[in-house]
mmCIF file of C-alpha atoms in Angstrom:
data_model
loop_
_atom_site.group_PDB
_atom_site.id
_atom_site.type_symbol
_atom_site.label_atom_id
_atom_site.label_comp_id
_atom_site.label_asym_id
_atom_site.label_seq_id
_atom_site.Cartn_x
_atom_site.Cartn_y
_atom_site.Cartn_z
ATOM 1 C CA MET A 197 0.000 0.000 0.000
ATOM 2 C CA ARG A 198 1.183 3.496 -0.830
ATOM 3 C CA ILE A 199 0.195 6.534 1.232
ATOM 4 C CA ASP A 200 1.146 10.114 0.330
ATOM 5 C CA VAL A 201 0.929 12.784 3.031
ATOM 6 C CA LEU A 202 0.622 16.408 1.888
ATOM 7 C CA THR A 203 1.766 18.631 4.732
ATOM 8 C CA LEU A 204 3.457 21.881 5.663
ATOM 9 C CA PHE A 205 5.316 20.066 8.431
ATOM 10 C CA PRO A 206 6.782 16.746 7.236
ATOM 11 C CA GLU A 207 9.142 16.844 10.217
ATOM 12 C CA MET A 208 6.118 16.122 12.425
ATOM 13 C CA VAL A 209 5.263 12.991 10.475
ATOM 14 C CA GLU A 210 8.534 11.292 9.545
ATOM 15 C CA PRO A 211 9.784 10.407 13.061
ATOM 16 C CA VAL A 212 6.622 8.461 13.837
ATOM 17 C CA LEU A 213 6.716 6.675 10.498
ATOM 18 C CA SER A 214 10.330 5.650 11.050
ATOM 19 C CA GLY A 215 9.915 3.812 14.338
ATOM 20 C CA SER A 216 8.369 0.639 15.731
ATOM 21 C CA ILE A 217 5.922 -1.366 13.625
ATOM 22 C CA LEU A 218 5.422 1.302 10.953
ATOM 23 C CA GLY A 219 9.162 1.687 10.491
ATOM 24 C CA ARG A 220 9.660 -2.062 10.115
ATOM 25 C CA ALA A 221 6.766 -2.290 7.664
ATOM 26 C CA ARG A 222 8.302 0.450 5.518
ATOM 27 C CA ALA A 223 11.713 -1.206 5.642
ATOM 28 C CA ALA A 224 10.182 -4.523 4.585
ATOM 29 C CA GLY A 225 8.377 -2.930 1.657
ATOM 30 C CA LEU A 226 4.926 -3.687 3.057
ATOM 31 C CA LEU A 227 4.095 -0.017 3.400
ATOM 32 C CA ASP A 228 5.172 2.859 1.168
ATOM 33 C CA VAL A 229 4.506 6.141 2.987
ATOM 34 C CA ARG A 230 5.824 9.372 1.476
ATOM 35 C CA THR A 231 5.614 12.902 2.816
ATOM 36 C CA ALA A 232 5.378 15.875 0.481
ATOM 37 C CA GLN A 233 6.101 19.495 1.462
ATOM 38 C CA LEU A 234 3.251 21.647 0.176
ATOM 39 C CA ARG A 235 5.488 24.701 -0.008
ATOM 40 C CA ASP A 236 7.361 23.031 -2.868
ATOM 41 C CA TRP A 237 4.325 23.668 -5.094
ATOM 42 C CA THR A 238 3.432 27.220 -4.127
ATOM 43 C CA THR A 239 3.914 29.889 -6.786
ATOM 44 C CA HIS A 240 4.144 32.639 -4.183
ATOM 45 C CA ARG A 241 7.554 34.299 -4.352
ATOM 46 C CA GLN A 242 7.908 34.125 -0.564
ATOM 47 C CA ARG A 243 6.690 30.486 -0.469
ATOM 48 C CA MET A 244 3.556 31.490 1.390
ATOM 49 C CA THR A 245 0.720 28.973 1.440
ATOM 50 C CA ASP A 246 -2.078 30.884 3.186
ATOM 51 C CA ASP A 247 -3.912 34.200 3.404
ATOM 52 C CA TYR A 248 -6.751 35.919 5.257
ATOM 53 C CA PRO A 249 -10.257 34.512 4.657
ATOM 54 C CA PHE A 250 -12.710 36.377 2.434
ATOM 55 C CA GLY A 251 -15.567 37.718 4.515
ATOM 56 C CA GLY A 252 -13.356 38.287 7.529
ATOM 57 C CA GLY A 253 -12.751 36.167 10.563
ATOM 58 C CA ALA A 254 -9.845 34.958 12.613
ATOM 59 C CA GLY A 255 -6.991 32.853 11.326
ATOM 60 C CA MET A 256 -5.605 32.055 7.905
ATOM 61 C CA VAL A 257 -6.827 29.831 5.065
ATOM 62 C CA MET A 258 -4.498 27.683 2.954
ATOM 63 C CA TYR A 259 -4.302 28.521 -0.756
ATOM 64 C CA ALA A 260 -5.974 26.226 -3.277
ATOM 65 C CA GLN A 261 -3.123 26.535 -5.811
ATOM 66 C CA PRO A 262 -0.317 24.590 -4.088
ATOM 67 C CA ILE A 263 -2.731 21.892 -2.984
ATOM 68 C CA VAL A 264 -4.213 21.376 -6.455
ATOM 69 C CA ASP A 265 -0.804 21.397 -8.143
ATOM 70 C CA ALA A 266 0.651 18.967 -5.585
ATOM 71 C CA VAL A 267 -2.232 16.549 -6.032
ATOM 72 C CA GLN A 268 -1.969 16.705 -9.816
ATOM 73 C CA ALA A 269 1.765 16.017 -9.608
ATOM 74 C CA LEU A 270 1.553 13.153 -7.126
ATOM 75 C CA ASP A 271 -1.633 11.526 -8.394
ATOM 76 C CA PRO A 272 -2.205 12.551 -12.011
ATOM 77 C CA GLY A 273 -4.430 9.582 -12.806
ATOM 78 C CA HIS A 274 -6.520 9.876 -9.633
ATOM 79 C CA ALA A 275 -5.435 6.393 -8.569
ATOM 80 C CA ALA A 276 -5.429 7.336 -4.890
ATOM 81 C CA ARG A 277 -8.346 7.781 -2.566
ATOM 82 C CA ARG A 278 -8.025 11.413 -1.523
ATOM 83 C CA ILE A 279 -8.729 12.292 2.101
ATOM 84 C CA TYR A 280 -8.671 15.644 3.870
ATOM 85 C CA LEU A 281 -8.301 15.440 7.665
ATOM 86 C CA SER A 282 -11.061 17.681 8.984
ATOM 87 C CA PRO A 283 -13.223 17.873 12.139
ATOM 88 C CA ARG A 284 -16.312 18.193 9.939
ATOM 89 C CA GLY A 285 -15.690 14.884 8.154
ATOM 90 C CA ARG A 286 -17.195 11.504 8.906
ATOM 91 C CA THR A 287 -15.645 9.865 11.943
ATOM 92 C CA LEU A 288 -12.843 7.354 11.616
ATOM 93 C CA THR A 289 -13.942 3.998 13.013
ATOM 94 C CA GLN A 290 -12.530 0.511 12.781
ATOM 95 C CA ARG A 291 -14.932 -0.198 9.927
ATOM 96 C CA VAL A 292 -13.680 2.860 8.047
ATOM 97 C CA ALA A 293 -10.080 1.775 8.674
ATOM 98 C CA GLU A 294 -10.885 -1.659 7.237
ATOM 99 C CA GLU A 295 -12.468 0.021 4.235
ATOM 100 C CA LEU A 296 -9.398 2.192 3.638
ATOM 101 C CA ALA A 297 -7.072 -0.783 4.091
ATOM 102 C CA GLY A 298 -8.642 -2.269 0.970
ATOM 103 C CA GLU A 299 -7.348 0.629 -1.161
ATOM 104 C CA GLU A 300 -4.088 0.436 -3.087
ATOM 105 C CA ARG A 301 -3.286 4.116 -2.564
ATOM 106 C CA LEU A 302 -4.273 6.880 -0.181
ATOM 107 C CA LEU A 303 -3.467 10.584 -0.395
ATOM 108 C CA LEU A 304 -3.862 12.435 2.904
ATOM 109 C CA LEU A 305 -4.072 16.233 3.054
ATOM 110 C CA CYS A 306 -3.155 17.871 6.359
ATOM 111 C CA GLY A 307 -4.850 21.200 6.873
ATOM 112 C CA HIS A 308 -3.641 23.994 9.139
ATOM 113 C CA TYR A 309 -4.821 27.284 10.543
ATOM 114 C CA GLU A 310 -8.524 27.809 9.671
ATOM 115 C CA GLY A 311 -8.487 25.099 7.026
ATOM 116 C CA VAL A 312 -8.078 25.094 3.260
ATOM 117 C CA ASP A 313 -9.754 26.892 0.390
ATOM 118 C CA GLN A 314 -12.904 24.896 -0.417
ATOM 119 C CA ARG A 315 -12.085 25.052 -4.120
ATOM 120 C CA ALA A 316 -9.067 22.808 -3.577
ATOM 121 C CA LEU A 317 -11.261 20.167 -1.976
ATOM 122 C CA ASP A 318 -13.881 20.405 -4.716
ATOM 123 C CA MET A 319 -11.436 20.396 -7.633
ATOM 124 C CA CYS A 320 -9.443 17.442 -6.317
ATOM 125 C CA GLY A 321 -12.357 15.367 -5.083
ATOM 126 C CA PHE A 322 -11.265 15.091 -1.460
ATOM 127 C CA GLU A 323 -13.485 13.309 1.044
ATOM 128 C CA GLU A 324 -13.287 14.597 4.604
ATOM 129 C CA LEU A 325 -12.405 12.403 7.568
ATOM 130 C CA SER A 326 -12.327 13.227 11.285
ATOM 131 C CA ILE A 327 -10.578 11.304 14.051
ATOM 132 C CA GLY A 328 -12.954 12.616 16.719
ATOM 133 C CA ASP A 329 -15.086 15.444 18.001
ATOM 134 C CA TYR A 330 -12.282 17.820 18.903
ATOM 135 C CA VAL A 331 -10.024 20.280 17.085
ATOM 136 C CA LEU A 332 -6.251 19.973 16.652
ATOM 137 C CA THR A 333 -3.740 22.569 15.503
ATOM 138 C CA GLY A 334 -3.200 20.676 12.260
ATOM 139 C CA GLY A 335 -3.983 17.525 10.342
ATOM 140 C CA GLU A 336 -0.643 15.785 10.857
ATOM 141 C CA LEU A 337 -1.638 13.959 14.031
ATOM 142 C CA GLY A 338 -4.890 12.927 12.387
ATOM 143 C CA ALA A 339 -3.009 11.627 9.352
ATOM 144 C CA LEU A 340 -0.743 9.563 11.599
ATOM 145 C CA VAL A 341 -3.755 8.078 13.348
ATOM 146 C CA VAL A 342 -5.247 7.087 9.991
ATOM 147 C CA ILE A 343 -1.960 5.613 8.793
ATOM 148 C CA ASP A 344 -1.491 3.582 11.960
ATOM 149 C CA ALA A 345 -5.090 2.312 12.001
ATOM 150 C CA VAL A 346 -4.912 1.313 8.337
ATOM 151 C CA ALA A 347 -1.356 -0.030 8.225
ATOM 152 C CA ARG A 348 -1.927 -2.589 10.974
ATOM 153 C CA LEU A 349 -4.597 -4.166 8.755
ATOM 154 C CA VAL A 350 -2.207 -4.638 5.843
ATOM 155 C CA PRO A 351 -1.230 -8.338 5.665
ATOM 156 C CA GLY A 352 2.164 -8.970 7.226
ATOM 157 C CA VAL A 353 2.498 -5.664 9.065
ATOM 158 C CA LEU A 354 1.628 -7.124 12.480
ATOM 159 C CA GLY A 355 3.104 -10.528 11.724
ATOM 160 C CA SER A 356 -0.105 -12.348 12.735
ATOM 161 C CA ASP A 357 -3.664 -11.844 11.552
ATOM 162 C CA GLU A 358 -4.878 -12.773 15.059
ATOM 163 C CA SER A 359 -3.197 -9.655 16.433
ATOM 164 C CA SER A 360 -5.637 -7.420 14.571
ATOM 165 C CA ARG A 361 -8.686 -9.705 14.681
ATOM 166 C CA ASP A 362 -8.940 -9.683 18.492
ATOM 167 C CA GLU A 363 -8.443 -5.948 19.020
ATOM 168 C CA SER A 364 -11.093 -3.577 20.337
ATOM 169 C CA PHE A 365 -13.700 -2.623 17.693
ATOM 170 C CA THR A 366 -12.494 -5.272 15.207
ATOM 171 C CA THR A 367 -15.105 -7.645 16.640
ATOM 172 C CA GLY A 368 -17.529 -4.807 17.299
ATOM 173 C CA LEU A 369 -16.685 -4.999 21.015
ATOM 174 C CA LEU A 370 -14.048 -3.580 23.319
ATOM 175 C CA GLU A 371 -11.086 -5.876 23.855
ATOM 176 C CA TYR A 372 -10.854 -8.107 26.916
ATOM 177 C CA PRO A 373 -8.137 -7.457 29.580
ATOM 178 C CA GLN A 374 -4.654 -8.817 28.843
ATOM 179 C CA TYR A 375 -2.088 -10.240 31.293
ATOM 180 C CA THR A 376 1.497 -11.499 31.134
ATOM 181 C CA ARG A 377 4.156 -12.794 33.551
ATOM 182 C CA PRO A 378 4.386 -12.892 36.505
ATOM 183 C CA ALA A 379 1.123 -14.601 37.450
ATOM 184 C CA SER A 380 1.115 -12.678 40.743
ATOM 185 C CA PHE A 381 2.257 -9.058 41.026
ATOM 186 C CA ARG A 382 2.135 -7.172 44.324
ATOM 187 C CA GLY A 383 -0.829 -9.128 45.556
ATOM 188 C CA MET A 384 -2.802 -8.979 42.302
ATOM 189 C CA ASN A 385 -3.233 -12.300 40.509
ATOM 190 C CA VAL A 386 -3.995 -13.240 36.930
ATOM 191 C CA PRO A 387 -7.483 -14.807 36.616
ATOM 192 C CA ASP A 388 -7.190 -18.554 37.174
ATOM 193 C CA VAL A 389 -8.982 -19.420 33.943
ATOM 194 C CA LEU A 390 -6.095 -17.976 31.903
ATOM 195 C CA LEU A 391 -3.585 -20.259 33.626
ATOM 196 C CA GLN A 392 -5.438 -23.557 33.312
ATOM 197 C CA GLY A 393 -5.027 -24.151 29.581
ATOM 198 C CA ASN A 394 -8.691 -24.847 28.789
ATOM 199 C CA HIS A 395 -9.118 -22.943 25.526
ATOM 200 C CA ALA A 396 -12.916 -23.192 25.530
ATOM 201 C CA ASP A 397 -13.075 -21.678 29.017
ATOM 202 C CA ILE A 398 -10.551 -18.997 28.031
ATOM 203 C CA HIS A 399 -12.632 -18.108 24.970
ATOM 204 C CA ARG A 400 -15.785 -17.813 27.083
ATOM 205 C CA TRP A 401 -13.984 -15.696 29.689
ATOM 206 C CA ARG A 402 -12.645 -13.337 27.035
ATOM 207 C CA MET A 403 -16.026 -13.035 25.369
ATOM 208 C CA GLU A 404 -17.686 -12.257 28.700
ATOM 209 C CA GLN A 405 -15.066 -9.634 29.551
ATOM 210 C CA SER A 406 -15.442 -7.985 26.136
ATOM 211 C CA LEU A 407 -19.215 -7.892 26.474
ATOM 212 C CA ARG A 408 -19.034 -6.642 30.060
ATOM 213 C CA LEU A 409 -16.596 -3.817 29.232
ATOM 214 C CA THR A 410 -18.563 -2.805 26.149
ATOM 215 C CA LEU A 411 -21.811 -2.763 28.126
ATOM 216 C CA GLU A 412 -20.230 -0.603 30.839
ATOM 217 C CA ARG A 413 -18.187 1.795 28.704
ATOM 218 C CA ARG A 414 -19.535 1.806 25.146
ATOM 219 C CA PRO A 415 -23.114 0.508 25.121
ATOM 220 C CA ASP A 416 -23.607 2.339 21.837
ATOM 221 C CA LEU A 417 -21.528 -0.387 20.181
ATOM 222 C CA LEU A 418 -24.142 -2.979 21.141
ATOM 223 C CA GLY A 419 -26.792 -1.612 18.794
ATOM 224 C CA ASP A 420 -26.604 -4.827 16.798
ATOM 225 C CA ALA A 421 -26.914 -8.057 18.782
ATOM 226 C CA PRO A 422 -23.882 -10.371 18.508
ATOM 227 C CA ALA A 423 -24.261 -13.004 15.800
ATOM 228 C CA ASP A 424 -23.017 -15.792 18.057
ATOM 229 C CA GLU A 425 -25.784 -17.456 20.107
ATOM 230 C CA ASP A 426 -23.553 -17.908 23.164
ATOM 231 C CA ALA A 427 -22.578 -14.242 22.997
ATOM 232 C CA ARG A 428 -26.243 -13.200 22.817
ATOM 233 C CA ASP A 429 -27.010 -15.332 25.867
ATOM 234 C CA MET A 430 -24.058 -13.832 27.747
ATOM 235 C CA LEU A 431 -25.135 -10.315 26.836
ATOM 236 C CA ALA A 432 -28.708 -10.933 28.000
ATOM 237 C CA ARG A 433 -27.434 -12.216 31.348
ATOM 238 C CA LEU A 434 -24.994 -9.338 31.756
ATOM 239 C CA CYS A 435 -27.770 -6.841 31.010
ATOM 240 C CA ALA A 436 -29.998 -8.550 33.585
ATOM 241 C CA GLY A 437 -27.193 -8.371 36.135
ATOM 242 C CA ALA A 438 -26.556 -4.709 35.366
ATOM 243 C CA ASP A 439 -30.270 -3.959 35.817
ATOM 244 C CA ALA A 440 -30.260 -5.730 39.197
ATOM 245 C CA VAL A 441 -27.188 -3.826 40.356
ATOM 246 C CA GLU A 442 -28.788 -0.556 39.223
ATOM 247 C CA ALA A 443 -31.972 -1.372 41.151
ATOM 248 C CA ILE A 444 -29.925 -2.065 44.276
ATOM 249 C CA ALA A 445 -27.889 1.117 43.791
ATOM 250 C CA ALA A 446 -31.140 3.113 43.656
ATOM 251 C CA ARG A 447 -31.602 2.161 47.308
ATOM 252 C CA GLY A 448 -28.123 3.435 48.165
ATOM 253 C CA VAL A 449 -26.570 -0.036 48.388
ATOM 254 C CA ASN A 450 -23.356 -0.936 46.579
ATOM 255 C CA ALA A 451 -23.371 -4.178 44.612
ATOM 256 C CA GLU A 452 -21.513 -5.871 41.777
ATOM 257 C CA CYS A 453 -22.077 -8.788 39.408
ATOM 258 C CA ALA A 454 -19.984 -11.916 39.799
ATOM 259 C CA SER A 455 -18.641 -13.611 36.678
ATOM 260 C CA LEU A 456 -20.998 -15.745 34.645
ATOM 261 C CA ALA A 457 -18.783 -18.749 35.378
ATOM 262 C CA GLU A 458 -19.390 -18.223 39.104
ATOM 263 C CA ALA A 459 -23.100 -17.893 38.441
ATOM 264 C CA ASP A 460 -23.120 -21.119 36.422
ATOM 265 C CA ALA A 461 -21.357 -22.963 39.241
ATOM 266 C CA PHE A 462 -23.669 -21.627 41.946
ATOM 267 C CA PRO A 463 -26.512 -24.232 41.772
ATOM 268 C CA LYS A 464 -24.115 -27.168 42.082
ATOM 269 C CA HIS A 465 -22.228 -25.558 44.959
ATOM 270 C CA TRP A 466 -25.479 -24.695 46.725
ATOM 271 C CA ILE A 467 -26.704 -28.288 46.584
ATOM 272 C CA GLU A 468 -23.343 -29.578 47.820
ATOM 273 C CA ALA A 469 -23.330 -27.073 50.678
ATOM 274 C CA PHE A 470 -26.872 -27.423 52.000
ATOM 275 C CA ILE A 471 -28.177 -30.852 50.972
ATOM 276 C CA PRO A 472 -26.854 -34.156 52.355
ATOM 277 C CA GLU A 473 -25.260 -36.424 49.798
ATOM 278 C CA GLN A 474 -28.042 -39.014 49.956
ATOM 279 C CA ASN A 475 -30.592 -36.363 48.939
ATOM 280 C CA ARG A 476 -28.651 -34.684 46.131
ATOM 281 C CA LYS A 477 -29.901 -36.700 43.170
ATOM 282 C CA ALA A 478 -33.472 -36.146 44.270
ATOM 283 C CA ALA A 479 -32.741 -32.457 44.811
ATOM 284 C CA LYS A 480 -31.333 -32.055 41.315
ATOM 285 C CA ARG A 481 -34.419 -33.673 39.821
ATOM 286 C CA ALA A 482 -36.710 -31.518 41.936
ATOM 287 C CA CYS A 483 -34.876 -28.234 41.435
ATOM 288 C CA SER A 484 -34.122 -28.444 37.727
ATOM 289 C CA TYR A 485 -36.040 -27.687 34.586
ATOM 290 C CA ASP A 486 -34.531 -27.774 31.100
ATOM 291 C CA ARG A 487 -31.162 -28.474 32.739
ATOM 292 C CA GLN A 488 -31.171 -25.097 34.504
ATOM 293 C CA LEU A 489 -31.303 -25.469 38.288
ATOM 294 C CA LYS A 490 -33.697 -22.782 39.418
ATOM 295 C CA TYR A 491 -36.514 -24.269 41.502
ATOM 296 C CA PHE A 492 -34.508 -24.202 44.718
ATOM 297 C CA HIS A 493 -37.643 -23.916 46.871
ATOM 298 C CA ARG A 494 -38.681 -27.450 45.929
ATOM 299 C CA ALA A 495 -35.756 -28.833 47.908
ATOM 300 C CA PHE A 496 -37.375 -27.311 50.994
ATOM 301 C CA GLU A 497 -40.910 -28.315 50.061
ATOM 302 C CA ARG A 498 -39.865 -31.952 49.651
ATOM 303 C CA GLY A 499 -37.869 -32.095 52.854
ATOM 304 C CA LEU A 500 -34.509 -32.518 51.143
ATOM 305 C CA VAL A 501 -32.883 -29.685 53.136
ATOM 306 C CA PRO A 502 -32.623 -30.721 56.800
ATOM 307 C CA GLY A 503 -32.741 -28.184 59.609
ATOM 308 C CA ALA A 504 -34.872 -25.647 57.771
ATOM 309 C CA ALA A 505 -35.887 -22.843 60.103
ATOM 310 C CA ASP A 506 -36.762 -19.175 60.281
ATOM 311 C CA ALA A 507 -33.850 -16.849 59.540
ATOM 312 C CA PRO A 508 -32.291 -15.096 62.554
ATOM 313 C CA ASP A 509 -32.877 -11.349 62.611
ATOM 314 C CA ASP A 510 -29.154 -10.562 62.396
ATOM 315 C CA VAL A 511 -28.309 -12.836 59.445
ATOM 316 C CA GLU A 512 -26.474 -11.060 56.605
ATOM 317 C CA LEU A 513 -26.716 -12.843 53.289
ATOM 318 C CA ARG A 514 -24.694 -10.870 50.760
ATOM 319 C CA LEU A 515 -24.378 -13.300 47.830
ATOM 320 C CA ILE A 516 -27.578 -13.250 45.762
ATOM 321 C CA TYR A 517 -28.395 -15.675 42.933
ATOM 322 C CA LEU A 518 -31.293 -14.843 40.606
ATOM 323 C CA PRO A 519 -32.361 -18.218 39.143
ATOM 324 C CA GLU A 520 -34.517 -16.925 36.297
ATOM 325 C CA LYS A 521 -31.774 -14.592 35.089
ATOM 326 C CA ARG A 522 -28.856 -16.887 35.994
ATOM 327 C CA VAL A 523 -26.799 -14.070 37.490
ATOM 328 C CA LEU A 524 -24.962 -13.768 40.785
ATOM 329 C CA ILE A 525 -24.824 -10.479 42.704
ATOM 330 C CA ARG A 526 -22.522 -9.483 45.579
ATOM 331 C CA LEU A 527 -23.884 -6.934 48.037
ATOM 332 C CA ALA A 528 -21.540 -4.702 50.014
ATOM 333 C CA GLU A 529 -24.261 -4.210 52.630
ATOM 334 C CA GLY A 530 -28.006 -4.153 53.061
ATOM 335 C CA SER A 531 -30.539 -6.621 51.712
ATOM 336 C CA ALA A 532 -31.774 -7.947 48.389
ATOM 337 C CA GLU A 533 -35.369 -6.850 48.889
ATOM 338 C CA GLY A 534 -37.123 -6.050 45.643
ATOM 339 C CA LEU A 535 -35.114 -8.441 43.449
ATOM 340 C CA GLY A 536 -37.890 -11.023 43.234
ATOM 341 C CA ASP A 537 -37.283 -14.772 43.367
ATOM 342 C CA ARG A 538 -33.776 -15.375 44.598
ATOM 343 C CA VAL A 539 -31.349 -17.521 46.561
ATOM 344 C CA GLU A 540 -29.234 -15.806 49.226
ATOM 345 C CA ILE A 541 -26.191 -17.132 51.068
ATOM 346 C CA ASP A 542 -23.574 -15.678 53.383
ATOM 347 C CA GLU A 543 -19.935 -15.331 52.378
ATOM 348 C CA THR A 544 -18.932 -18.517 54.222
ATOM 349 C CA TRP A 545 -21.604 -20.620 52.496
ATOM 350 C CA THR A 546 -23.040 -21.729 55.840
ATOM 351 C CA ARG A 547 -26.489 -20.114 55.753
ATOM 352 C CA THR A 548 -29.002 -19.675 52.964
ATOM 353 C CA ARG A 549 -32.396 -18.162 52.309
ATOM 354 C CA VAL A 550 -34.629 -18.983 49.342
ATOM 355 C CA VAL A 551 -37.364 -16.542 48.348
ATOM 356 C CA LYS A 552 -40.149 -17.621 45.979
ATOM 357 C CA GLY A 553 -43.059 -15.243 45.613
ATOM 358 C CA ASN A 554 -44.279 -14.397 49.109
ATOM 359 C CA ARG A 555 -42.692 -17.462 50.715
ATOM 360 C CA THR A 556 -39.280 -17.706 52.346
ATOM 361 C CA TRP A 557 -37.201 -20.681 53.520
ATOM 362 C CA PHE A 558 -34.003 -20.618 55.579
ATOM 363 C CA ALA A 559 -31.399 -23.287 56.356
ATOM 364 C CA ALA A 560 -27.901 -23.655 57.777
ATOM 365 C CA LYS A 561 -25.210 -25.788 56.165
ATOM 366 C CA GLN A 562 -25.224 -29.459 57.079
ATOM 367 C CA GLU A 563 -22.059 -31.400 57.716
ATOM 368 C CA VAL A 564 -21.564 -33.877 54.920
ATOM 369 C CA SER A 565 -20.125 -37.278 55.759
ATOM 370 C CA GLU A 566 -17.526 -38.616 53.369
#
């Protein structure tokens, strides 16, 4: 791919293009980026490239003449896609970068001051592109952003196609958190799932983290539901968990969602904690429907949970499982009133409360004989 950069300040562009991945790509011939000094085409005897705007106003406007002549010299056959970096252009996104990466040539015009004479844009057929809703002193930084975003999509530039496929926005989601050695750093540990070598579990963890981060930080990216059925299910559960946390927060209580893996493991752990071994098969049959354990109250109704009693007044059950939504909520304080049908346990997994409609059951953990 060839990219020409028309600029008044090539010294701002070249150092970035000469280092790191872009520099190696240029050296390997994968990327041909050239800077052109616009002053070389001006016909002004003092090499000026701008003047005051007609109609008055602050700042200076770049002449049309050097821009038009430079474009005609560098791209006489209009082989390049011509782009003017401008805050009024359409916004650069990952999809736009992918679109531009499919071009053989790009020609980027860097404006300065109050912009460029509109006639240059019209005569040369420039499209306008913005890197965000803010204004810079010139287009050079914007051009570098475009070059970097596009170049990394050129085959061979990153060395591995996976490097670009998994990045934020490439999948339509924000990227999951990344970790490297050591596994423990100043008391903070890498999530266990990443150390266990189960690629299916790792994939699910990464998908959940991407969905969770996107839901929290860029929900606008979730306008289209994920194509993958598992991802849609994850997203629905994460949204349900977020709604529950928001409802709790409205009462002034802090709460957070546990991972979906913890939520999936909850029914099994609950049965192991509160139901004697000889009753567990019967409990699973009684509590399950469509392989989702959610009718916890039936274990009480059928006498499978020994020692059921009224909950003490001072009991604090901070781990809340919502069976219908299959999400697990941690409360910092307070109660789970208002969350509907739920299973509550304390942090030591020794006491539990099950709420179904207007009925409530309570039990303490039973010692299980080996």
